[in-house]
Amino acid sequence: MRVTLCVCQVTIACDAVLSSKSPYRKQDPDTWENELPVSKYANNLTQLDNGVRIPPSGWKCARCDLRENLWLNLTDGSVLCGKWFFDSSGGNGHALEHYRDTGYPLAVKLGTITPDGADVYSFQEEEAVLDPHLAKHLAHFGIDMLHMHGTENGLQDNDIKPRVSEWEVIQETGTKLKPMYGPGYTGLKNLGNSCYLSSVMQAIFSIPEFQRAYVGNLPRIFDYSPLDPTQDFNTQMTKLGHGLLSGQYSKPPVKSELIEQVMKEEHKPQQNGISPRMFKAFVSKSHPEFSSNRQQDAQEFFLHLVNLVERNRIGSENPSDVFRFLVEERIQCCQTRKVRYTERVDYLMQLPVAMEAATNKDELIAYELTRREAESNRRPLPELVRAKIPFSACLQAFSEPENVDDFWSSALQAKSAGVKTSRFASFPEYLVVQIKKFTFGLDWVPKKFDVSIDMPDLLDINHLRARGLQPGEEELPDISPPIVIPDDSKDRLMTQLIDPSDIDESSVMQLAEMGFPLEACRKAVYFTGNMGAEVAFNWIVVHMEEPDFAEPLTMPGYGGAASAGASVFGATGLDNQPPEETVAIITSMGFHRNQAIQALRATNSNLERALDWIFSHPEFEEDSDFVIEMENNANANIVSEAKPEGPRVKDGSGMYELFAFISHMGTSTMSGHYVCHIKKEGRWVIYNDHKVCASERPPKDLGYMYFYRRIPS
């Protein structure tokens, strides 16, 4: 009886320990934290008598416009944004910069203050700490700690308001999220701004074709992996997929084991997801942006991953085929009314944000006036009003004709006004939709549309099916525009494009400070001949929607630029051998090798232009000398007479069902945080780095990338 009573008491004590939450743990209920140390600066902390008083709400970073993840420096009362601390929030790192400038060591996170304590961080000790004198330190700045009240997560003070911040809504802050365990419910540790990678990979490995291609072929891939598997893409993909899908790294804690550990004082933190460190090192290799620890664009990483899958396909199996589709572009000359139809390959649908179609314009105007008045009078800001955009308006904006700048009409043999419309020549098996939330303000500073779009669970885009040349339409002549280069620019162009090492780094940095990817800035300065940041900026605006916009600068031939300069003046020649990896990308799409080489030679090894060249020359007859060089004489006639095959697509119905979406929090793609929601076994699940929980309120209206699967007809 006595033994039974002791066991029951131990069980009750263990349950109490497991369910207790300090302010430090309130935002992360499903993880274990070690006991926080007392800061060595707490007892003798210097506080400046500068008259600073902190209001109960309406905080804003003193160096930027951020209003989330704000930290109060306990020495001088400065309110500044954090970076990536223990609570998984994001910012611009101004609190850390302030410490480096001043040496003031302690800061408390605003919004976590309750009578029980708050989140305190020591910059000098580089960890979360306890401050035994926190009430006194806060009172110095007019904060009465004993009258502060927080919600369960400790994110708000005594003025409890609805959670409208995208950080709170997207991460479902304030709801009791039930942790999920087992196969397919394994999280990924954040390696430092690696959430963009984690979110994309969770969505990718929820697709059966990718599961079969890698995890399904695990024995064969591992058996035939090279001596150094860290440098093999398929091995790393398979390893990561197995970790996410096997369930071996996502097991619920067993109470009997916890009781035994507590009794023996041997309790250790539970496994919190797997680390994608080796995978990230490989896929980001030689890429200046993804190899850094800076935040990146999830859409750019998705296209980068598709490129790697294309280049490293396993035999004839290519799981990225499920994303590939053809886009028909119809360009019409406004003067002659003649048209040209071309096709190109794409992997995602980019939808513009139709801000002019907002259904709550009056509320938005009133909110903006109230917000400006509150800022000028240093009063608490009003509750956020987010623009509500109908999805139908975004779809309509996608299908509307757009003007073509500098359109050259082959019918007029001169520049003319032209309009372009885009339609689907084929529908993919899995449709990825990107909401184009990022744009530029009047000062050309990147900004983000904070909007709510009523994304549908069922999507029908059959009305966007391409129809091709219609009766009564007359095609534009297939004549290329002449290349005209002023004489005084030829010498400059040739000398400026000789060596990429001569790029004007000052212009590169001016563009990078605007928020553009570093490698895109280098390409912009390079291809505009070091003519200054303003000219390079115009190049960026024109090319920023291209899939390889942020890819590294690679030039074929001698010094890279020699071939580029030659192609400008019309010289191609047989010595202009295209890179083998670019040839492999095109052949993986289903085109012949000799056709790929011909197209790349004609376009100076530019992948996108080569694909356009292939589609615009469907009946081309290959040069016999070229064929003899690439193939033996016996096959020359067969190759020259063969018609090129199109890229592999899995066409079908345009009816889709939403099964996953990736959301972004923050002001730009260069900062913030990503999470992923995936529908599994009939319910939505949130993947927030290592945390995997059943979703209570999936914020489908605030997503950035949406993944749809085709509904079988």
XYZ file of C-alpha atoms in Angstrom:
713
model
C 0.000 0.000 0.000
C 2.826 2.351 0.906
C 4.666 1.545 -2.360
C 1.489 2.164 -4.382
C 0.992 5.515 -2.658
C 4.571 6.551 -3.388
C 4.212 5.659 -7.053
C 0.972 7.643 -7.282
C 2.602 10.628 -5.621
C 5.543 10.431 -8.018
C 3.118 10.226 -10.953
C 1.222 13.306 -9.759
C 4.477 15.175 -9.188
C 5.740 14.274 -12.674
C 2.471 15.412 -14.268
C 2.736 18.723 -12.422
C 6.330 19.220 -13.553
C 5.484 18.393 -17.154
C 2.457 20.716 -17.267
C 4.055 23.703 -15.527
C 5.056 26.660 -17.705
C 7.396 29.496 -16.944
C 7.099 32.688 -19.024
C 10.129 31.477 -20.974
C 8.317 28.253 -22.006
C 4.899 29.634 -22.728
C 5.506 30.089 -26.467
C 6.915 26.576 -26.852
C 4.726 24.175 -24.864
C 5.952 21.030 -26.570
C 9.674 21.424 -25.914
C 11.931 21.097 -22.884
C 14.185 23.884 -21.728
C 17.061 23.781 -19.280
C 16.859 25.828 -16.078
C 17.811 29.414 -16.859
C 20.893 30.852 -15.141
C 20.834 34.120 -13.224
C 22.626 36.825 -15.182
C 25.865 38.010 -13.631
C 24.855 41.572 -14.599
C 21.496 41.544 -12.801
C 22.680 42.538 -9.305
C 24.707 45.596 -10.340
C 22.946 46.641 -13.545
C 23.462 50.317 -14.398
C 20.283 52.155 -15.415
C 20.492 55.604 -16.964
C 18.373 58.340 -15.459
C 17.266 59.667 -18.847
C 13.548 60.104 -18.187
C 12.449 57.344 -20.574
C 8.964 55.957 -19.857
C 7.597 52.958 -21.753
C 3.872 53.031 -22.700
C 1.744 49.878 -22.191
C 1.322 49.324 -25.946
C 2.016 50.814 -29.381
C 5.727 49.933 -29.360
C 7.910 50.329 -32.422
C 11.575 49.688 -33.110
C 13.596 52.898 -32.767
C 15.587 52.082 -35.939
C 12.975 50.517 -38.246
C 9.208 50.073 -38.613
C 8.917 46.642 -37.000
C 6.272 46.262 -34.302
C 6.843 42.617 -33.409
C 9.683 40.915 -31.536
C 10.663 44.112 -29.712
C 13.165 44.186 -26.847
C 13.537 46.811 -24.111
C 17.141 47.474 -23.133
C 17.194 47.601 -19.328
C 20.025 50.137 -19.186
C 18.815 53.024 -21.358
C 15.201 52.044 -22.192
C 15.748 51.712 -25.949
C 13.075 49.663 -27.760
C 14.629 47.723 -30.640
C 13.825 44.673 -32.743
C 15.459 41.302 -32.193
C 16.880 38.849 -34.664
C 16.606 35.091 -34.152
C 16.527 34.320 -30.465
C 15.235 31.394 -28.494
C 11.556 32.201 -29.183
C 11.761 31.723 -33.000
C 10.801 35.319 -33.759
C 12.425 37.395 -36.451
C 13.645 40.940 -36.880
C 16.441 43.091 -38.225
C 18.836 42.635 -35.316
C 18.790 46.234 -34.115
C 18.761 45.203 -30.432
C 22.018 43.321 -30.974
C 23.519 46.237 -32.926
C 22.625 48.549 -30.037
C 24.442 46.266 -27.598
C 27.544 46.252 -29.798
C 27.461 50.054 -29.914
C 26.852 50.617 -26.196
C 27.755 47.429 -24.312
C 24.436 47.504 -22.401
C 23.983 43.776 -21.680
C 20.365 42.961 -20.687
C 17.079 43.279 -22.582
C 13.540 42.100 -21.863
C 11.064 41.120 -24.541
C 8.032 43.410 -24.573
C 4.775 41.475 -24.493
C 6.100 38.691 -22.266
C 5.990 40.635 -18.989
C 3.697 39.138 -16.341
C 3.730 39.180 -12.517
C 5.621 35.860 -12.725
C 8.496 37.172 -14.831
C 9.440 37.791 -18.456
C 11.820 36.732 -21.204
C 15.224 38.299 -20.486
C 18.243 37.939 -22.764
C 21.892 38.691 -22.022
C 23.842 39.789 -25.081
C 27.144 39.490 -23.247
C 26.404 35.967 -21.976
C 24.671 35.053 -25.282
C 21.748 33.219 -23.683
C 18.375 33.624 -22.032
C 18.788 34.472 -18.341
C 16.903 35.257 -15.141
C 16.862 38.735 -13.593
C 15.953 38.538 -9.887
C 15.517 42.328 -9.792
C 13.377 42.551 -12.928
C 10.473 44.320 -11.172
C 12.812 47.092 -9.991
C 14.510 47.381 -13.365
C 11.163 47.664 -15.166
C 9.809 50.189 -12.649
C 12.730 52.471 -13.581
C 11.001 52.910 -16.982
C 7.477 53.226 -15.583
C 6.413 49.565 -16.005
C 4.532 48.080 -13.041
C 5.304 44.397 -13.455
C 2.723 43.299 -10.839
C -0.124 44.771 -12.892
C 0.906 43.212 -16.205
C -1.123 40.276 -17.451
C -0.403 38.028 -20.405
C -2.280 35.364 -22.281
C -1.148 31.764 -22.056
C 1.632 32.457 -24.535
C 2.712 35.617 -22.720
C 2.619 37.696 -25.903
C 0.294 40.493 -24.762
C 0.006 42.776 -21.783
C -3.094 43.773 -19.881
C -4.685 45.255 -23.018
C -5.825 41.936 -24.532
C -6.868 42.382 -28.158
C -7.637 40.005 -31.025
C -4.534 38.580 -32.648
C -4.283 40.260 -36.043
C -0.504 40.393 -36.485
C 0.568 37.976 -39.214
C 3.184 36.570 -36.835
C 0.465 35.592 -34.410
C -2.155 34.447 -36.928
C 0.172 32.363 -39.127
C 1.857 30.626 -36.190
C -1.577 30.191 -34.541
C -0.372 31.865 -31.386
C -2.819 31.622 -28.488
C -4.305 28.265 -29.464
C -3.497 24.996 -27.746
C -1.749 23.118 -30.526
C -1.540 19.364 -30.048
C 1.878 17.929 -30.996
C 1.832 15.306 -33.761
C 4.106 12.272 -33.856
C 4.816 9.431 -36.240
C 5.642 8.976 -39.956
C 5.265 12.226 -41.859
C 5.123 14.339 -38.701
C 8.832 15.019 -38.170
C 10.062 18.607 -37.953
C 13.297 20.207 -39.147
C 15.596 22.147 -36.868
C 16.230 25.752 -37.784
C 19.921 26.164 -38.622
C 19.658 29.930 -38.560
C 17.255 31.405 -41.125
C 16.753 27.995 -42.767
C 12.957 27.995 -42.349
C 12.492 28.692 -46.087
C 14.242 25.385 -46.838
C 12.326 23.485 -44.156
C 8.928 24.695 -45.372
C 9.624 23.823 -49.012
C 10.996 20.369 -48.176
C 8.008 19.510 -45.970
C 5.672 20.354 -48.855
C 7.838 18.499 -51.401
C 7.948 15.268 -49.398
C 4.197 15.295 -48.904
C 3.907 14.518 -52.646
C 3.773 10.759 -53.452
C 5.945 11.065 -56.575
C 8.836 12.462 -54.550
C 8.299 9.902 -51.799
C 8.510 7.049 -54.321
C 11.441 8.502 -56.271
C 13.690 8.877 -53.240
C 12.468 7.075 -50.115
C 10.936 4.284 -52.207
C 14.303 3.737 -53.905
C 16.333 4.051 -50.706
C 18.126 0.648 -50.896
C 19.172 1.153 -54.517
C 20.233 4.781 -54.038
C 22.266 3.979 -50.924
C 23.834 0.892 -52.527
C 25.005 2.864 -55.557
C 25.904 6.094 -53.786
C 29.417 7.422 -54.481
C 32.340 7.106 -52.084
C 31.518 10.545 -50.738
C 27.710 10.512 -50.253
C 27.781 14.063 -48.885
C 28.349 15.230 -52.462
C 25.505 13.231 -54.030
C 22.152 14.973 -54.439
C 20.030 11.828 -54.622
C 21.637 10.375 -51.482
C 21.004 13.568 -49.537
C 17.403 13.826 -50.781
C 16.758 10.204 -49.839
C 18.319 10.633 -46.416
C 16.234 13.725 -45.690
C 13.042 12.124 -47.023
C 13.572 9.020 -44.908
C 14.100 11.163 -41.823
C 10.853 13.050 -42.438
C 8.686 10.073 -43.418
C 9.949 7.103 -41.391
C 8.690 8.278 -38.004
C 11.925 7.160 -36.340
C 12.664 10.716 -35.239
C 9.130 11.646 -34.175
C 8.085 9.509 -31.223
C 5.847 10.686 -28.365
C 7.331 10.638 -24.876
C 6.245 7.659 -22.753
C 5.076 8.634 -19.271
C 6.588 5.571 -17.576
C 9.976 6.463 -19.027
C 9.640 10.069 -17.875
C 8.765 8.942 -14.343
C 11.818 6.717 -14.242
C 14.045 9.492 -15.552
C 12.717 12.002 -13.013
C 13.243 9.523 -10.141
C 16.809 8.943 -11.311
C 17.318 12.666 -12.049
C 18.388 11.740 -15.557
C 15.735 13.517 -17.569
C 16.996 14.932 -20.868
C 15.228 17.034 -23.506
C 13.235 15.142 -26.133
C 14.405 14.983 -29.751
C 13.078 18.044 -31.551
C 13.126 17.168 -35.234
C 16.079 16.380 -37.469
C 18.881 18.639 -38.601
C 19.089 19.284 -42.390
C 22.638 20.605 -42.085
C 24.249 18.204 -44.577
C 21.387 18.579 -47.056
C 21.533 22.382 -46.885
C 25.298 22.359 -47.319
C 24.973 20.387 -50.553
C 21.994 22.093 -52.207
C 23.385 25.550 -51.405
C 26.906 24.730 -52.535
C 28.303 27.363 -54.925
C 25.183 29.492 -54.490
C 26.134 32.782 -52.799
C 22.660 33.376 -51.354
C 21.482 29.932 -50.206
C 24.931 29.110 -48.796
C 24.700 32.096 -46.445
C 22.814 32.269 -43.161
C 20.604 35.062 -44.447
C 16.863 34.626 -44.941
C 15.877 33.720 -48.522
C 12.834 33.606 -50.779
C 11.041 30.238 -50.537
C 9.880 30.595 -54.143
C 13.445 31.030 -55.386
C 14.561 28.009 -53.376
C 11.705 25.941 -54.808
C 12.861 26.687 -58.363
C 16.475 26.030 -57.349
C 15.455 22.634 -55.960
C 13.503 21.763 -59.118
C 16.621 22.613 -61.121
C 18.686 20.223 -58.984
C 16.094 17.471 -59.333
C 16.132 17.946 -63.127
C 19.930 17.712 -63.263
C 20.151 14.677 -60.980
C 17.210 12.582 -62.108
C 17.307 8.864 -61.362
C 17.230 7.098 -64.730
C 14.097 8.029 -66.635
C 12.235 8.928 -63.443
C 11.924 12.634 -62.795
C 9.559 13.559 -59.955
C 9.658 17.258 -60.887
C 7.621 16.368 -63.980
C 4.557 16.795 -61.772
C 5.167 20.565 -61.590
C 6.083 21.222 -65.232
C 3.587 22.825 -67.578
C 3.582 24.811 -70.803
C 2.518 28.439 -71.035
C 1.198 29.793 -74.315
C 2.064 33.459 -74.824
C 0.121 35.395 -77.431
C 1.631 38.711 -78.502
C -0.354 41.012 -80.778
C 0.929 44.010 -82.681
C -1.515 46.815 -81.948
C -1.010 48.450 -85.366
C -1.192 45.490 -87.727
C -3.320 43.271 -85.412
C -1.076 40.353 -86.346
C -0.154 37.827 -83.664
C 2.637 35.510 -82.601
C 2.136 32.388 -80.473
C 5.014 30.927 -78.489
C 5.285 28.397 -75.698
C 7.572 28.246 -72.696
C 8.099 25.896 -69.775
C 7.170 26.940 -66.251
C 6.864 25.341 -62.818
C 4.639 27.736 -60.897
C 1.799 30.163 -61.465
C 2.482 33.708 -60.282
C -0.651 35.626 -59.297
C -0.557 39.428 -58.921
C -2.203 41.047 -55.895
C -5.165 43.071 -57.186
C -5.041 45.802 -54.523
C -7.519 47.941 -56.455
C -10.142 45.218 -55.921
C -10.016 45.363 -52.091
C -13.506 44.957 -50.657
C -12.822 47.041 -47.514
C -11.359 50.229 -48.997
C -13.220 52.548 -46.606
C -11.857 50.668 -43.583
C -8.335 50.815 -45.002
C -8.511 54.583 -45.540
C -9.871 55.169 -42.030
C -7.224 52.903 -40.494
C -4.381 54.658 -42.298
C -5.574 58.084 -41.106
C -5.936 56.847 -37.524
C -2.544 55.147 -37.616
C -0.746 58.272 -38.819
C -2.469 60.386 -36.188
C -1.538 57.899 -33.437
C 2.098 57.856 -34.571
C 2.357 61.629 -34.659
C 0.798 61.938 -31.176
C 2.729 58.957 -29.762
C -0.473 57.130 -28.835
C -1.181 53.368 -29.046
C -1.775 52.267 -32.637
C -5.247 51.178 -33.714
C -6.059 47.551 -34.402
C -4.628 46.463 -37.742
C -6.939 46.456 -40.750
C -5.773 44.116 -43.489
C -6.838 44.543 -47.133
C -9.303 41.839 -48.215
C -8.702 40.818 -51.823
C -11.029 38.434 -53.698
C -9.154 35.527 -55.260
C -11.244 35.959 -58.404
C -9.763 39.448 -58.838
C -6.199 38.073 -58.675
C -7.073 35.390 -61.216
C -8.633 38.026 -63.475
C -5.498 40.186 -63.216
C -3.392 37.173 -64.243
C -5.437 36.580 -67.400
C -5.701 40.197 -68.530
C -3.534 41.459 -71.414
C -0.379 43.358 -70.460
C 1.621 45.867 -72.455
C 4.926 44.723 -73.939
C 7.669 47.290 -73.516
C 9.936 47.900 -76.524
C 7.951 45.486 -78.680
C 9.501 45.019 -82.129
C 6.913 44.179 -84.775
C 8.264 41.925 -87.507
C 5.346 43.030 -89.700
C 6.354 46.690 -89.469
C 10.098 46.016 -89.130
C 10.037 48.571 -86.345
C 9.086 49.079 -82.727
C 5.373 49.263 -82.030
C 2.828 48.892 -79.268
C 2.143 45.281 -78.343
C 0.026 43.377 -75.836
C 0.638 39.930 -74.369
C -1.745 37.396 -72.868
C -0.740 34.147 -71.169
C -2.686 30.896 -71.048
C -1.984 27.303 -70.016
C -0.972 25.120 -72.958
C -1.008 22.230 -70.462
C -2.064 21.779 -66.851
C 0.415 20.209 -64.401
C -0.416 17.372 -62.053
C 0.529 19.607 -59.112
C -0.036 23.329 -59.474
C 2.121 25.665 -57.368
C 0.634 29.157 -57.009
C 2.773 32.051 -55.793
C 1.095 35.240 -54.582
C 3.272 38.156 -55.707
C 3.207 39.938 -52.361
C 6.559 41.659 -52.739
C 6.914 44.882 -54.697
C 8.668 48.275 -54.517
C 7.528 51.503 -52.926
C 7.863 54.939 -54.467
C 11.356 55.109 -52.990
C 12.209 51.766 -54.659
C 12.553 50.078 -51.285
C 11.166 46.496 -51.333
C 7.931 46.113 -49.398
C 5.299 43.484 -48.809
C 1.544 43.593 -49.307
C -0.066 42.600 -45.990
C -3.278 41.267 -47.506
C -5.903 38.596 -46.953
C -6.905 36.599 -50.050
C -9.754 34.094 -49.917
C -7.814 31.217 -51.485
C -10.206 28.428 -52.536
C -9.920 24.822 -51.395
C -11.138 23.773 -54.858
C -9.644 25.597 -57.837
C -10.948 25.446 -61.407
C -8.731 27.054 -64.067
C -10.030 25.176 -67.095
C -11.151 28.500 -68.571
C -7.456 29.472 -68.823
C -6.711 26.672 -71.300
C -4.823 27.952 -74.373
C -6.648 27.817 -77.723
C -3.826 28.448 -80.185
C -4.151 30.346 -83.475
C -7.792 31.257 -84.041
C -9.651 31.534 -87.375
C -9.160 34.965 -88.881
C -5.891 35.623 -87.010
C -2.786 36.351 -89.075
C 0.656 35.466 -87.717
C 3.545 37.884 -87.560
C 6.410 37.059 -89.930
C 9.179 34.962 -88.351
C 11.852 37.625 -88.661
C 14.313 38.419 -85.887
C 14.903 42.060 -84.979
C 18.260 43.506 -86.041
C 20.956 43.916 -83.398
C 21.996 47.544 -83.368
C 24.898 48.622 -81.175
C 26.252 52.180 -81.395
C 29.854 52.304 -82.597
C 30.990 54.229 -79.543
C 29.606 51.479 -77.316
C 31.194 48.476 -79.032
C 34.678 49.012 -77.630
C 33.267 49.744 -74.191
C 31.070 46.630 -74.276
C 33.888 44.345 -75.356
C 36.283 45.671 -72.749
C 33.708 45.726 -69.970
C 32.545 42.141 -70.662
C 35.981 40.532 -70.764
C 36.383 39.542 -67.133
C 33.604 39.213 -64.511
C 36.180 40.088 -61.831
C 36.017 43.705 -63.057
C 32.427 44.158 -61.827
C 31.869 47.478 -60.044
C 31.294 46.256 -56.480
C 30.061 49.654 -55.280
C 27.129 49.457 -57.708
C 26.526 45.869 -56.618
C 26.300 46.882 -52.975
C 23.966 49.802 -53.736
C 21.538 47.351 -55.320
C 22.011 44.746 -52.590
C 21.107 47.322 -49.942
C 17.724 47.670 -51.660
C 17.044 44.028 -50.758
C 17.872 42.296 -54.055
C 19.776 38.978 -54.037
C 23.513 39.592 -54.197
C 24.103 37.409 -57.251
C 21.273 39.104 -59.149
C 22.935 42.452 -58.423
C 26.254 41.164 -59.774
C 24.587 39.976 -62.970
C 22.769 43.287 -63.375
C 25.983 45.293 -63.116
C 27.830 42.839 -65.372
C 25.260 42.740 -68.179
C 24.916 46.528 -68.204
C 28.659 46.988 -68.645
C 29.420 48.725 -65.335
C 27.318 51.699 -66.406
C 26.142 52.448 -62.865
C 23.565 51.340 -60.307
C 20.675 53.152 -61.998
C 21.125 51.332 -65.314
C 21.655 48.034 -63.479
C 18.460 48.628 -61.501
C 16.497 48.872 -64.745
C 17.970 45.490 -65.754
C 16.775 44.001 -62.446
C 13.223 45.287 -62.919
C 13.077 43.674 -66.364
C 14.586 40.305 -65.347
C 13.443 39.801 -61.731
C 10.622 37.408 -62.692
C 12.994 35.027 -64.489
C 13.517 31.633 -62.792
C 17.320 32.028 -62.742
C 17.174 35.621 -61.475
C 19.201 34.841 -58.326
C 21.367 32.098 -59.810
C 25.149 32.669 -59.826
C 26.742 34.502 -62.737
C 28.143 31.886 -65.134
C 29.545 32.742 -68.538
C 30.624 30.147 -71.130
C 33.773 30.254 -73.188
C 37.004 32.109 -72.502
C 36.679 34.250 -69.427
C 32.915 33.838 -69.728
C 32.498 37.257 -71.265
C 34.282 36.628 -74.513
C 31.530 34.390 -75.723
C 28.967 36.852 -74.470
C 30.530 39.631 -76.447
C 30.801 37.448 -79.515
C 27.142 36.574 -79.421
C 26.235 40.238 -79.265
C 27.766 40.719 -82.685
C 26.245 37.567 -84.124
C 29.216 35.205 -83.831
C 28.424 31.716 -82.594
C 30.717 29.175 -84.237
C 31.456 25.572 -83.370
C 33.982 26.526 -80.701
C 31.139 27.921 -78.573
C 30.480 24.616 -76.782
C 27.611 25.031 -74.266
C 28.038 23.818 -70.669
C 27.197 20.162 -70.260
C 24.974 20.765 -67.234
C 22.808 23.180 -69.247
C 22.510 20.602 -72.017
C 21.451 18.036 -69.408
C 18.686 20.313 -68.104
C 17.130 20.659 -71.568
C 17.478 16.970 -72.445
C 15.839 16.063 -69.116
C 12.764 17.925 -70.370
C 12.470 15.500 -73.290
C 14.376 17.314 -76.065
C 17.098 15.701 -78.184
C 20.689 16.350 -77.204
C 21.703 17.772 -80.578
C 18.644 19.995 -80.554
C 19.622 21.307 -77.100
C 23.181 22.055 -78.239
C 21.935 23.817 -81.375
C 19.581 25.992 -79.315
C 22.210 26.844 -76.707
C 24.749 27.779 -79.366
C 22.224 30.041 -81.029
C 21.477 31.824 -77.733
C 24.913 31.976 -76.117
C 24.021 29.196 -73.658
C 21.177 31.165 -72.065
C 18.800 28.474 -70.799
C 15.578 30.476 -70.963
C 16.329 31.906 -74.418
C 17.351 28.447 -75.645
C 13.963 27.036 -74.672
C 12.240 29.919 -76.455
C 14.429 29.235 -79.490
C 13.392 25.574 -79.546
C 9.698 26.436 -79.435
C 10.065 29.085 -82.129
C 11.920 26.683 -84.484
C 9.738 23.557 -84.467
C 10.583 22.637 -88.075
C 14.262 23.542 -88.086
C 16.718 21.546 -90.248
C 20.041 21.051 -88.526
C 23.274 21.984 -90.209
C 24.930 18.849 -91.589
C 28.376 19.809 -90.315
C 26.960 20.245 -86.836
C 25.238 16.867 -86.962
C 28.391 15.165 -88.228
C 30.317 16.684 -85.331
C 27.856 15.471 -82.731
C 26.718 12.161 -84.281
C 28.264 9.602 -86.610
C 27.716 9.834 -90.359
C 25.376 6.874 -90.426
C 22.808 8.652 -88.286
C 23.192 12.136 -89.791
C 20.187 11.971 -92.112
C 17.940 10.463 -89.432
C 18.821 13.173 -86.919
C 18.407 16.031 -89.387
C 14.958 14.811 -90.467
C 13.626 14.128 -86.974
C 11.181 16.561 -85.496
C 11.989 17.739 -81.974
C 9.881 16.383 -79.160
C 8.330 18.744 -76.660
C 9.130 18.759 -72.945
C 7.515 16.089 -70.811
C 4.297 17.338 -69.263
C 1.496 15.544 -67.476
C -1.472 17.324 -68.999
C -4.992 16.817 -67.739
C -7.937 18.566 -66.150
C -7.615 22.041 -64.652
C -9.512 21.111 -61.460
C -7.390 21.185 -58.298
C -7.616 20.718 -54.549
C -5.484 22.604 -52.003
C -3.272 20.335 -49.887
C -0.455 22.597 -48.614
C 0.611 26.220 -48.332
C 3.707 28.097 -47.163
C 3.316 31.388 -45.300
C 5.806 34.189 -44.766
C 5.965 36.597 -41.832
C 8.019 39.764 -42.078
C 8.504 42.832 -44.233
C 10.543 41.274 -47.059
C 11.927 37.970 -48.316
C 15.306 38.940 -46.848
C 13.935 38.761 -43.295
C 11.142 37.158 -41.328
C 10.056 33.555 -40.904
C 8.344 30.788 -42.906
C 5.967 28.057 -41.748
C 4.154 25.372 -43.700
C 0.624 23.936 -43.368
C -0.109 20.541 -44.943
C -3.396 18.641 -45.064
C -2.771 15.044 -43.951
C -5.305 12.353 -43.155
C -8.155 14.834 -43.509
C -6.784 17.473 -41.116
C -4.424 20.418 -41.360
C -1.003 20.191 -39.702
C 1.359 23.114 -39.016
C 5.105 22.605 -39.534
C 6.968 25.383 -37.732
C 10.632 24.341 -37.903
C 11.013 21.454 -35.424
C 7.479 21.820 -34.072
C 4.735 19.763 -35.734
C 1.205 20.211 -34.378
C -2.407 19.730 -35.405
C -3.612 23.049 -36.802
C -6.647 24.673 -35.190
C -7.067 27.677 -37.484
C -5.025 27.278 -40.696
C -4.512 30.827 -42.065
C -5.167 29.961 -45.698
C -5.815 33.609 -46.545
C -2.284 34.752 -45.573
C -0.181 32.261 -47.544
C 2.656 33.020 -49.945
C 2.906 29.752 -51.917
C 0.015 27.317 -52.400
C 0.242 23.694 -53.515
C -2.720 22.170 -55.361
C -3.146 18.572 -56.583
C -5.221 17.679 -59.616
C -8.640 16.159 -58.944
C -9.066 13.047 -61.127
C -11.832 13.576 -63.648
